[in-house]
Amino acid sequence: MGITPKQFLVKLVENNTITTEQAGLYEVDSVKRDLPIDQYLLQYTTISPDEIMKIKAGFLNVKYVNIGSTAVDPQALSFIPESVAQRHKIMPYMYDDKDKRLYVASSDPLNVSLQDFIEMKSGVKATLVLSLAEDIAKAISIGYTRSISPEVEQAIAQVEPQKKTGEEIGIKTTMEFNNAPIAKIVNTILDFAMKSRASDVHIEPQELKSRVRYRIDGILQERLSLPTSIHESLVSRIKILSEMKIDEKRVPQDGRFNYKNTEEEIDLRVSTLPTVNGEKIVMRLLRKSGGMPSLGELGLDGIQLKRFEDGIDRSYGIVLVTGPTGSGKTTTLYSVLSRLNTKSVNIVTLEDPVEYQVEGINQVQINSKAGLTFATGLKSFLRQDPNIILVGEIRDKETTQLAIQAALTGHLVFSTLHTNDAATAIPRLTDLGGEPFLIASVLSIAMAQRIIRRVCETCKEIYEPPIEIQNSVREVLGPLLPKEYQTDRPIQLARGKKCEDCNNSGYKGRVGIYEILKTSSAINDLILKERPSQEIVAQAQKEGMVLMKQDGFLKALRGETTLEEVMRVTEAA
């Protein structure tokens, strides 16, 4: 490599990744083991491979690409056969149509003879970039076999020579459209979304390409790159399916459609947005099959589950679920309604929009243009003899006061608020016009939640973290620390080694973490005195409330998730 271990380690010290003492130890140990410093660091330390490779790329004066998390351009794959990629341990991942240049990941980017060979084989100029050898091997396996690129590549080959515009495609009949290459591309994108458990699909126009990103387990991942020449046709196809105006490109539009493959059926909520490079599309996937998860399946257990069940089993009061957009509030409320949905109760919901249709529940869609808002709808609901009312969101004074009034007159009211923790829901209700003495009378439960990723069961491994992390866990959990760790026994955690099953992320699936504030006479006194949320939290903890971070740490101790994932979600709050 031509880089001394000392030079490499100095860079890590400058980046505050390791201490000077650690650098000295690593230098001596790498010499003892007769390993290049980058290989030693990758094998024998917990330093992020990304950071090691970025420093190596800097010394080599080449670009570094994490090929495991980079979308593969279908055009790039067509230049190099899989057998050649396997033999030379290279991964073509991007083709620049303007410069006619192919970008190829390699663990040896300074290999001039390899570059000459690739240029001869592909017939275009090539640029080698640095990537981790094991990431390249995985990328070849996924890119040439399990990715969506080959199917899309074939469809692009059919559609590009025709150079159809979005308007021309819009004139086609449904029968012709279902057989068109563009229809195949849309179907392939949606099939992959269903297979990979994505919650959203983003189709984004950029200057040189259109990228397709999937939100999988809460994280956006780029999975496909398409030529800009087919973007308009793609947008027109989705607009027709969603019953939008295909000739209106200047304003955002909303629509929805159903999609069914051989395995399951999904409902898609579609949104378009005009950008400088064209219209961006986001599709939210709502699964129709599989049923609603139970509260236990969502991640509520132990004392948390009992407290929540006590709150929802009452015949009146307000139950609030709080958290930012995408934290799973709606799913939790649907799970509760499914549990309470019996022939002896009348349940009415007011939603914007109605995400899941549940048999036996009277669901109403907000229609602001027609004058149907949360407030006007709630007024009408009270004349419909309801037992249980779900208001999608409390966002103004009138809705707040009507929800409190409904609870005071013997109804069980569920709703959501955008606050970071459970206790902050109380001053938020006051800000929205709720009188403290009325809030104290009707508030039953305020629950805050987030969604975190689960460790992949296929590649899960148990390890013992450094002592400072163990001490941090003990400090955060305090008396909640499980009995087996209240001795000198070292704390053990789980992590994913990364495999094909989890798309090399180490995570597969998601679970909720919660904090549940159940009102009591002491907490009601604090509400009446309009005390700050910190005092309410302190009192609730005395009464046994588990904080969201503590719930996450307990799940990490059970091997369900990682501390890093808990910190990522809770610290962002």
Coordinates of C-alpha atoms in Angstrom, one line a residue:
M1 CA 0.0 0.0 0.0
G2 CA 3.0 2.3 0.5
I3 CA 1.5 3.8 3.7
T4 CA 3.2 3.2 7.0
P5 CA 1.1 2.0 9.9
K6 CA 2.0 5.1 11.8
Q7 CA 0.6 7.4 9.1
F8 CA -2.6 5.5 9.0
L9 CA -3.1 5.5 12.7
V10 CA -2.3 9.2 13.1
K11 CA -5.2 9.9 10.8
L12 CA -7.5 7.8 13.0
V13 CA -6.2 9.7 16.1
E14 CA -6.9 13.0 14.3
N15 CA -10.4 11.9 13.6
N16 CA -10.9 11.1 17.4
T17 CA -11.6 7.5 16.5
I18 CA -8.9 6.0 18.6
T19 CA -6.5 7.3 21.3
T20 CA -2.8 7.8 21.0
E21 CA -2.3 4.8 23.4
Q22 CA -4.5 2.6 21.2
A23 CA -2.6 3.7 18.1
G24 CA 0.7 2.5 19.7
L25 CA -0.8 -0.9 20.7
Y26 CA -2.3 -1.4 17.2
E27 CA 1.0 -0.5 15.5
V28 CA 3.0 -3.0 17.5
D29 CA 0.3 -5.8 17.2
S30 CA 0.0 -5.3 13.4
V31 CA 3.7 -5.8 13.0
K32 CA 3.7 -8.9 15.2
R33 CA 0.9 -10.4 13.1
D34 CA 2.7 -9.3 9.9
L35 CA -0.5 -7.7 8.5
P36 CA -1.0 -4.5 6.5
I37 CA -2.5 -1.9 8.9
D38 CA -5.8 -1.7 7.1
Q39 CA -6.3 -5.5 7.1
Y40 CA -5.3 -5.6 10.8
L41 CA -7.8 -2.9 11.8
L42 CA -10.6 -4.6 9.8
Q43 CA -9.9 -8.0 11.4
Y44 CA -8.9 -7.1 15.0
T45 CA -10.7 -3.9 16.0
T46 CA -14.3 -2.6 16.1
I47 CA -13.5 0.5 14.1
S48 CA -16.1 1.1 11.3
P49 CA -14.9 -0.5 8.0
D50 CA -16.3 2.6 6.2
E51 CA -13.9 4.8 8.2
I52 CA -10.9 2.5 7.6
M53 CA -11.6 2.4 3.8
K54 CA -12.1 6.1 3.5
I55 CA -8.7 6.8 5.0
K56 CA -7.1 4.2 2.8
A57 CA -8.8 5.8 -0.3
G58 CA -7.5 9.2 0.8
F59 CA -3.9 7.9 0.9
L60 CA -4.3 6.2 -2.5
N61 CA -6.0 9.3 -4.0
V62 CA -9.0 7.3 -5.3
K63 CA -12.7 7.4 -4.5
Y64 CA -14.2 5.0 -2.0
V65 CA -17.7 3.5 -2.4
N66 CA -19.6 1.3 0.1
I67 CA -20.8 -1.0 -2.6
G68 CA -23.0 -2.9 -0.1
S69 CA -25.3 0.2 0.3
T70 CA -25.0 1.6 -3.3
A71 CA -27.7 1.1 -5.9
V72 CA -26.6 -0.7 -9.0
D73 CA -27.3 0.8 -12.4
P74 CA -28.8 -1.8 -14.7
Q75 CA -26.9 -0.4 -17.6
A76 CA -23.6 -0.9 -15.8
L77 CA -24.3 -4.6 -15.2
S78 CA -24.9 -5.1 -18.9
F79 CA -21.2 -4.2 -19.7
I80 CA -19.6 -6.9 -17.6
P81 CA -20.9 -10.5 -17.5
E82 CA -21.3 -12.1 -14.0
S83 CA -18.5 -14.7 -14.7
V84 CA -16.0 -11.9 -15.4
A85 CA -17.1 -10.0 -12.3
Q86 CA -16.7 -13.1 -10.2
R87 CA -13.3 -14.0 -11.6
H88 CA -11.7 -10.5 -11.2
K89 CA -13.6 -9.6 -8.0
I90 CA -15.1 -6.4 -9.5
M91 CA -18.6 -4.9 -9.4
P92 CA -19.8 -2.5 -12.1
Y93 CA -22.3 -0.2 -10.4
M94 CA -22.7 3.0 -12.4
Y95 CA -22.6 4.1 -16.1
D96 CA -22.4 7.8 -17.0
D97 CA -24.2 8.2 -20.3
K98 CA -22.8 11.7 -20.9
D99 CA -19.1 10.7 -20.5
K100 CA -19.6 7.1 -21.7
R101 CA -17.7 6.0 -18.6
L102 CA -18.2 2.9 -16.5
Y103 CA -17.6 3.0 -12.7
V104 CA -16.3 -0.3 -11.2
A105 CA -15.7 -1.2 -7.6
S106 CA -12.5 -3.1 -6.8
S107 CA -10.3 -3.8 -3.8
D108 CA -7.3 -2.9 -6.0
P109 CA -8.2 0.4 -7.7
L110 CA -4.6 1.2 -8.8
N111 CA -4.4 -2.0 -10.9
V112 CA -3.8 -0.5 -14.4
S113 CA -3.8 -3.8 -16.2
L114 CA -7.3 -4.6 -14.7
Q115 CA -8.5 -1.2 -15.8
D116 CA -7.3 -1.8 -19.4
F117 CA -8.9 -5.3 -19.4
I118 CA -12.3 -3.8 -18.2
E119 CA -12.1 -1.1 -20.9
M120 CA -11.4 -3.7 -23.6
K121 CA -14.2 -6.0 -22.4
S122 CA -16.8 -3.2 -22.0
G123 CA -15.8 -1.0 -25.0
V124 CA -16.1 2.1 -22.8
K125 CA -13.8 4.1 -20.5
A126 CA -13.6 2.8 -17.0
T127 CA -12.8 4.2 -13.5
L128 CA -11.9 1.9 -10.7
V129 CA -13.0 2.9 -7.2
L130 CA -12.0 1.3 -3.8
S131 CA -14.4 -1.0 -2.1
L132 CA -14.1 -3.7 0.6
A133 CA -13.4 -7.2 -1.0
E134 CA -16.1 -9.0 1.0
D135 CA -18.7 -6.3 0.1
I136 CA -17.9 -6.7 -3.6
A137 CA -18.4 -10.5 -3.4
K138 CA -21.8 -10.0 -1.7
A139 CA -22.7 -7.2 -4.2
I140 CA -22.0 -9.5 -7.2
S141 CA -24.2 -12.2 -5.7
I142 CA -27.1 -9.9 -5.1
G143 CA -26.6 -7.6 -8.1
Y144 CA -26.6 -10.3 -10.8
T145 CA -29.1 -12.7 -9.2
R146 CA -31.5 -11.4 -6.5
S147 CA -31.7 -7.7 -7.4
I148 CA -34.3 -6.0 -9.6
S149 CA -31.7 -4.8 -12.1
P150 CA -31.8 -7.6 -14.7
E151 CA -35.6 -7.5 -15.1
V152 CA -35.6 -3.7 -15.4
E153 CA -32.6 -3.8 -17.8
Q154 CA -34.6 -6.0 -20.2
A155 CA -37.6 -3.6 -20.1
I156 CA -35.4 -0.6 -20.6
A157 CA -33.9 -2.2 -23.7
Q158 CA -37.4 -2.5 -25.1
V159 CA -38.6 1.0 -24.2
E160 CA -35.7 3.2 -24.9
P161 CA -35.5 2.9 -28.7
Q162 CA -39.2 3.8 -28.9
K163 CA -38.6 7.2 -27.1
K164 CA -42.3 7.5 -26.1
T165 CA -43.3 10.5 -24.2
G166 CA -45.6 10.5 -21.1
E167 CA -48.5 11.9 -23.1
E168 CA -48.2 9.3 -25.8
I169 CA -48.2 6.5 -23.2
G170 CA -51.2 8.1 -21.6
I171 CA -53.3 7.6 -24.8
K172 CA -52.7 3.8 -24.7
T173 CA -55.5 1.5 -23.7
T174 CA -55.3 -0.4 -20.5
M175 CA -54.8 -3.7 -22.3
E176 CA -51.8 -2.3 -24.3
F177 CA -50.4 -0.7 -21.1
N178 CA -50.4 -3.9 -19.1
N179 CA -48.1 -5.4 -21.7
A180 CA -45.9 -2.4 -22.1
P181 CA -42.2 -2.4 -20.9
I182 CA -43.0 0.6 -18.6
A183 CA -45.7 -1.4 -17.0
K184 CA -43.2 -4.3 -16.4
I185 CA -40.8 -1.8 -14.8
V186 CA -43.5 -0.5 -12.4
N187 CA -44.6 -4.0 -11.6
T188 CA -41.0 -5.1 -10.9
I189 CA -40.4 -2.0 -8.6
L190 CA -43.6 -2.9 -6.6
D191 CA -42.8 -6.7 -6.5
F192 CA -39.4 -5.9 -5.0
A193 CA -40.9 -3.5 -2.5
M194 CA -43.3 -6.2 -1.3
K195 CA -40.5 -8.8 -1.2
S196 CA -38.2 -6.6 0.8
R197 CA -40.9 -5.5 3.3
A198 CA -40.6 -1.8 2.2
S199 CA -43.0 0.7 3.7
D200 CA -42.4 3.4 1.0
V201 CA -41.0 3.7 -2.5
H202 CA -39.4 6.9 -3.7
I203 CA -38.9 7.5 -7.4
E204 CA -36.7 10.7 -7.7
P205 CA -35.7 12.5 -10.9
Q206 CA -32.1 13.8 -10.8
E207 CA -29.9 15.5 -13.4
L208 CA -28.3 12.4 -14.8
K209 CA -30.5 9.6 -13.7
S210 CA -33.7 8.7 -11.8
R211 CA -33.1 6.8 -8.6
V212 CA -35.5 4.4 -6.8
R213 CA -35.2 4.3 -3.1
Y214 CA -37.0 1.9 -0.7
R215 CA -37.7 2.6 3.0
I216 CA -36.9 -0.8 4.6
D217 CA -37.2 -1.1 8.4
G218 CA -37.4 2.7 8.6
I219 CA -34.2 3.4 6.6
L220 CA -34.1 4.7 3.0
Q221 CA -32.0 2.5 0.8
E222 CA -31.2 3.2 -2.8
R223 CA -31.8 0.0 -4.8
L224 CA -32.1 1.0 -8.5
S225 CA -30.9 3.6 -10.9
L226 CA -32.9 4.3 -14.1
P227 CA -32.2 6.4 -17.3
T228 CA -33.8 9.9 -17.1
S229 CA -35.3 9.2 -20.6
I230 CA -37.9 6.8 -19.1
H231 CA -38.8 8.9 -16.0
E232 CA -41.8 10.7 -17.6
S233 CA -43.2 7.5 -18.9
L234 CA -42.8 5.9 -15.5
V235 CA -44.6 8.8 -13.8
S236 CA -47.4 8.7 -16.3
R237 CA -48.0 5.0 -15.8
I238 CA -48.2 5.5 -12.0
K239 CA -50.5 8.5 -12.4
I240 CA -52.9 6.5 -14.6
L241 CA -53.0 3.7 -12.0
S242 CA -53.7 6.3 -9.3
E243 CA -56.4 8.1 -11.3
M244 CA -54.4 11.4 -11.4
K245 CA -54.2 14.0 -14.2
I246 CA -51.3 13.0 -16.3
D247 CA -51.1 16.4 -18.1
E248 CA -50.9 18.3 -14.8
K249 CA -47.2 18.5 -13.8
R250 CA -47.1 21.9 -12.0
V251 CA -48.9 21.0 -8.8
P252 CA -48.7 18.2 -6.3
Q253 CA -51.3 15.4 -6.6
D254 CA -52.5 12.5 -4.5
G255 CA -54.1 9.2 -5.4
R256 CA -54.2 5.6 -4.6
F257 CA -54.5 2.2 -6.2
N258 CA -54.4 -1.5 -5.4
Y259 CA -51.7 -3.9 -6.6
K260 CA -51.7 -7.7 -6.4
N261 CA -49.0 -10.2 -7.1
T262 CA -49.2 -14.0 -6.7
E263 CA -48.5 -13.7 -2.9
E264 CA -50.4 -10.7 -1.5
E265 CA -52.4 -7.6 -2.2
I266 CA -51.4 -4.1 -1.2
D267 CA -53.0 -0.7 -1.2
L268 CA -50.8 2.2 -2.3
R269 CA -51.1 5.8 -1.4
V270 CA -49.4 7.8 -4.0
S271 CA -48.1 11.4 -3.9
T272 CA -46.5 13.4 -6.7
L273 CA -44.3 16.5 -6.2
P274 CA -42.9 18.8 -8.9
T275 CA -39.1 19.3 -8.6
V276 CA -36.6 21.1 -10.8
N277 CA -35.7 17.8 -12.5
G278 CA -39.3 16.5 -13.0
E279 CA -42.0 15.0 -10.8
K280 CA -41.0 13.0 -7.8
I281 CA -43.3 10.1 -6.7
V282 CA -43.6 8.6 -3.3
M283 CA -45.8 5.5 -2.8
R284 CA -46.8 4.3 0.7
L285 CA -47.5 0.6 0.9
L286 CA -50.4 -0.5 3.1
R287 CA -50.7 -4.3 3.3
K288 CA -54.2 -5.8 3.2
S289 CA -53.2 -9.3 4.2
G290 CA -51.7 -10.6 7.4
G291 CA -54.2 -9.0 9.8
M292 CA -53.5 -6.4 12.5
P293 CA -50.6 -7.1 14.9
S294 CA -51.5 -7.6 18.6
L295 CA -50.1 -5.2 21.2
G296 CA -47.6 -7.9 22.2
E297 CA -46.4 -8.3 18.7
L298 CA -45.8 -4.5 18.5
G299 CA -43.4 -4.7 21.4
L300 CA -45.5 -3.9 24.4
D301 CA -44.8 -6.4 27.3
G302 CA -44.6 -6.7 31.0
I303 CA -45.6 -3.7 33.2
Q304 CA -45.9 -1.5 30.0
L305 CA -48.5 -3.8 28.5
K306 CA -50.5 -4.0 31.8
R307 CA -50.6 -0.2 32.2
F308 CA -51.7 0.3 28.6
E309 CA -54.4 -2.4 28.8
D310 CA -55.7 -0.8 32.1
G311 CA -56.1 2.5 30.2
I312 CA -57.8 1.1 27.1
D313 CA -60.2 -1.1 29.1
R314 CA -61.9 1.8 30.7
S315 CA -65.3 2.9 29.4
Y316 CA -64.4 6.6 29.2
G317 CA -61.4 8.9 29.1
I318 CA -58.7 10.0 26.7
V319 CA -55.8 7.8 25.5
L320 CA -53.1 9.7 23.6
V321 CA -50.3 8.2 21.5
T322 CA -47.5 10.6 20.7
G323 CA -44.4 10.6 18.6
P324 CA -43.1 12.0 15.3
T325 CA -44.4 11.1 11.8
G326 CA -43.5 7.5 11.0
S327 CA -43.2 6.3 14.6
G328 CA -46.1 3.8 14.3
K329 CA -48.8 5.7 16.1
T330 CA -51.6 4.8 13.6
T331 CA -50.6 1.1 13.7
T332 CA -50.8 1.1 17.5
L333 CA -54.2 2.7 17.5
Y334 CA -55.6 0.2 14.8
S335 CA -54.2 -2.7 16.9
V336 CA -56.1 -1.3 20.0
L337 CA -59.4 -0.8 17.9
S338 CA -59.1 -4.4 16.6
R339 CA -58.9 -5.6 20.2
L340 CA -61.9 -3.5 21.3
N341 CA -64.0 -4.2 18.2
T342 CA -66.9 -6.3 19.3
K343 CA -70.6 -6.4 18.4
S344 CA -71.6 -4.7 21.6
V345 CA -69.7 -1.4 21.0
N346 CA -70.0 1.3 18.4
I347 CA -66.6 2.5 17.2
V348 CA -66.3 5.6 14.9
T349 CA -63.0 7.0 13.5
L350 CA -62.2 10.3 11.9
E351 CA -58.9 10.0 9.9
D352 CA -56.8 11.9 7.4
P353 CA -56.4 9.6 5.4
V354 CA -58.1 6.2 6.2
E355 CA -55.0 4.0 6.0
Y356 CA -56.5 0.6 6.9
Q357 CA -60.1 -0.5 6.5
V358 CA -61.3 -2.5 9.4
E359 CA -64.6 -4.5 9.2
G360 CA -67.1 -3.5 11.9
I361 CA -65.7 0.0 12.4
N362 CA -67.3 3.1 11.0
Q363 CA -64.4 5.0 9.4
V364 CA -64.7 8.6 8.1
Q365 CA -62.3 10.3 5.8
I366 CA -61.5 14.0 6.4
N367 CA -62.6 16.2 3.5
S368 CA -61.6 19.8 4.2
K369 CA -63.0 21.1 0.9
A370 CA -66.4 19.9 1.9
G371 CA -66.1 21.3 5.4
L372 CA -65.5 17.9 7.1
T373 CA -62.6 18.6 9.5
F374 CA -61.6 16.9 12.8
A375 CA -63.7 19.4 14.7
T376 CA -66.8 19.3 12.6
G377 CA -66.6 15.5 12.3
L378 CA -66.2 15.1 16.1
K379 CA -69.3 17.3 16.6
S380 CA -71.4 14.9 14.4
F381 CA -69.9 11.8 16.0
L382 CA -71.4 12.7 19.4
R383 CA -74.9 12.4 17.8
Q384 CA -74.0 8.9 16.4
D385 CA -74.2 7.1 19.8
P386 CA -70.6 6.0 19.9
N387 CA -68.8 4.1 22.6
I388 CA -65.3 4.6 21.3
I389 CA -64.1 7.5 19.2
L390 CA -60.8 7.7 17.3
V391 CA -59.7 11.2 16.2
G392 CA -56.7 10.9 13.9
E393 CA -54.9 13.9 15.3
I394 CA -55.6 16.7 17.8
R395 CA -54.2 19.8 16.2
D396 CA -56.3 22.8 17.2
K397 CA -58.3 24.3 20.1
E398 CA -61.7 23.3 18.9
T399 CA -60.8 19.6 18.4
T400 CA -59.0 19.6 21.8
Q401 CA -62.1 20.9 23.6
L402 CA -64.5 18.6 21.8
A403 CA -62.3 15.6 22.6
I404 CA -62.3 16.5 26.3
Q405 CA -66.1 17.1 26.2
A406 CA -66.6 13.7 24.5
A407 CA -64.5 12.0 27.3
L408 CA -66.4 13.9 30.0
T409 CA -69.7 12.6 28.7
G410 CA -68.7 9.0 28.9
H411 CA -66.9 8.2 25.7
L412 CA -63.5 6.5 25.3
V413 CA -61.5 8.8 23.0
F414 CA -58.2 7.8 21.2
S415 CA -56.0 10.3 19.4
T416 CA -52.4 11.2 18.5
L417 CA -50.2 14.2 19.2
H418 CA -46.8 15.2 17.8
T419 CA -44.7 15.4 21.0
N420 CA -41.3 13.8 21.8
D421 CA -42.2 12.1 25.0
A422 CA -45.3 11.1 27.0
A423 CA -45.2 13.8 29.7
T424 CA -45.0 16.7 27.1
A425 CA -48.4 15.7 25.8
I426 CA -50.0 17.4 28.9
P427 CA -48.6 20.9 28.4
R428 CA -49.2 20.5 24.7
L429 CA -52.9 19.9 25.4
T430 CA -52.9 23.0 27.6
D431 CA -51.3 25.0 24.7
L432 CA -54.1 23.7 22.4
G433 CA -56.8 25.2 24.7
G434 CA -57.5 22.4 27.2
E435 CA -58.2 23.5 30.8
P436 CA -55.8 21.8 33.3
F437 CA -58.7 20.8 35.6
L438 CA -60.5 19.1 32.7
I439 CA -57.3 17.4 31.4
A440 CA -56.7 16.0 34.9
S441 CA -60.3 14.6 34.9
V442 CA -60.2 12.8 31.6
L443 CA -56.6 11.9 30.6
S444 CA -56.1 8.2 31.2
I445 CA -52.9 7.3 29.3
A446 CA -50.3 9.3 27.4
M447 CA -47.9 6.9 25.5
A448 CA -44.9 7.9 23.5
Q449 CA -43.3 5.5 21.0
R450 CA -40.7 5.0 18.4
I451 CA -39.9 2.1 16.0
I452 CA -36.4 0.5 16.1
R453 CA -34.9 -2.2 13.9
R454 CA -34.6 -5.8 15.1
V455 CA -31.4 -7.7 14.9
C456 CA -31.4 -10.2 12.0
E457 CA -32.1 -13.7 13.5
T458 CA -30.1 -15.4 10.7
C459 CA -26.8 -13.7 11.4
K460 CA -27.2 -12.7 15.1
E461 CA -24.2 -13.1 17.3
I462 CA -23.8 -12.5 21.1
Y463 CA -20.9 -10.5 22.3
E464 CA -19.6 -8.7 25.4
P465 CA -19.3 -4.9 24.9
P466 CA -16.5 -2.8 26.4
I467 CA -16.7 -2.1 30.1
E468 CA -17.7 1.6 29.6
I469 CA -20.7 0.5 27.6
Q470 CA -21.7 -2.0 30.2
N471 CA -21.5 0.7 32.9
S472 CA -23.6 3.0 30.7
V473 CA -26.3 0.3 30.5
R474 CA -26.3 -0.3 34.3
E475 CA -26.6 3.5 34.8
V476 CA -29.5 4.0 32.4
L477 CA -31.5 1.0 33.7
G478 CA -30.8 1.5 37.4
P479 CA -33.2 -0.7 39.4
L480 CA -34.8 -1.9 36.1
L481 CA -31.6 -3.9 35.4
P482 CA -32.5 -7.6 35.1
K483 CA -31.5 -9.7 38.2
E484 CA -29.0 -11.8 36.4
Y485 CA -26.9 -8.7 35.8
Q486 CA -27.2 -7.2 39.3
T487 CA -24.1 -9.2 40.2
D488 CA -20.6 -9.0 38.7
R489 CA -21.8 -11.0 35.6
P490 CA -20.7 -9.1 32.4
I491 CA -23.5 -7.7 30.2
Q492 CA -24.0 -9.5 26.9
L493 CA -25.6 -7.9 23.8
A494 CA -26.5 -9.0 20.3
R495 CA -25.6 -7.7 16.9
G496 CA -26.0 -8.8 13.3
K497 CA -22.9 -10.0 11.4
K498 CA -24.7 -9.0 8.1
C499 CA -25.9 -11.5 5.6
E500 CA -27.9 -11.8 2.4
D501 CA -31.1 -12.4 4.4
C502 CA -31.0 -8.9 5.9
N503 CA -29.5 -7.2 2.8
N504 CA -26.2 -6.9 4.6
S505 CA -27.6 -4.5 7.2
G506 CA -27.6 -6.7 10.3
Y507 CA -31.2 -5.9 10.9
K508 CA -34.5 -7.5 9.8
G509 CA -37.9 -6.4 11.0
R510 CA -38.9 -3.7 13.5
V511 CA -40.3 -3.5 17.0
G512 CA -41.7 -0.6 19.1
I513 CA -40.2 1.0 22.2
Y514 CA -42.5 2.8 24.5
E515 CA -43.0 5.0 27.6
I516 CA -46.4 5.0 29.2
L517 CA -47.6 7.7 31.6
K518 CA -50.6 6.5 33.5
T519 CA -52.3 9.3 35.4
S520 CA -52.7 9.1 39.2
S521 CA -53.8 11.4 42.0
A522 CA -50.3 12.8 42.4
I523 CA -49.8 13.4 38.7
N524 CA -53.3 15.0 38.5
D525 CA -52.2 17.4 41.2
L526 CA -49.2 18.4 39.1
I527 CA -51.4 18.8 36.0
L528 CA -53.8 21.1 38.0
K529 CA -50.8 23.2 39.2
E530 CA -49.5 23.3 35.6
R531 CA -46.1 22.0 36.7
P532 CA -43.4 21.5 34.0
S533 CA -43.2 18.1 32.2
Q534 CA -39.9 17.2 34.0
E535 CA -41.7 17.2 37.4
I536 CA -44.5 15.0 35.9
V537 CA -41.8 12.5 34.5
A538 CA -40.1 12.4 37.9
Q539 CA -43.3 11.6 39.7
A540 CA -44.3 9.0 37.0
Q541 CA -40.9 7.3 37.4
K542 CA -41.5 7.1 41.2
E543 CA -44.8 5.3 40.3
G544 CA -43.0 2.8 38.0
M545 CA -43.0 4.4 34.6
V546 CA -40.3 3.0 32.2
L547 CA -38.7 5.6 30.0
M548 CA -38.5 4.9 26.2
K549 CA -34.7 4.7 26.3
Q550 CA -34.9 2.2 29.2
D551 CA -37.4 0.1 27.3
G552 CA -35.0 0.1 24.3
F553 CA -32.1 -1.0 26.5
L554 CA -34.1 -3.8 28.0
K555 CA -34.9 -5.0 24.5
A556 CA -31.2 -4.8 23.7
L557 CA -30.4 -7.0 26.7
R558 CA -32.9 -9.5 25.4
G559 CA -31.1 -9.6 22.1
E560 CA -34.0 -8.0 20.1
T561 CA -32.0 -4.9 19.0
T562 CA -28.7 -3.1 19.5
L563 CA -27.8 -0.2 21.7
E564 CA -26.7 1.8 18.6
E565 CA -30.2 1.5 17.2
V566 CA -31.8 2.6 20.5
M567 CA -29.5 5.6 20.7
R568 CA -30.1 6.5 17.0
V569 CA -33.9 6.7 17.6
T570 CA -34.0 8.1 21.1
E571 CA -31.2 10.7 20.8
A572 CA -32.9 12.1 17.6
A573 CA -35.9 12.8 19.8

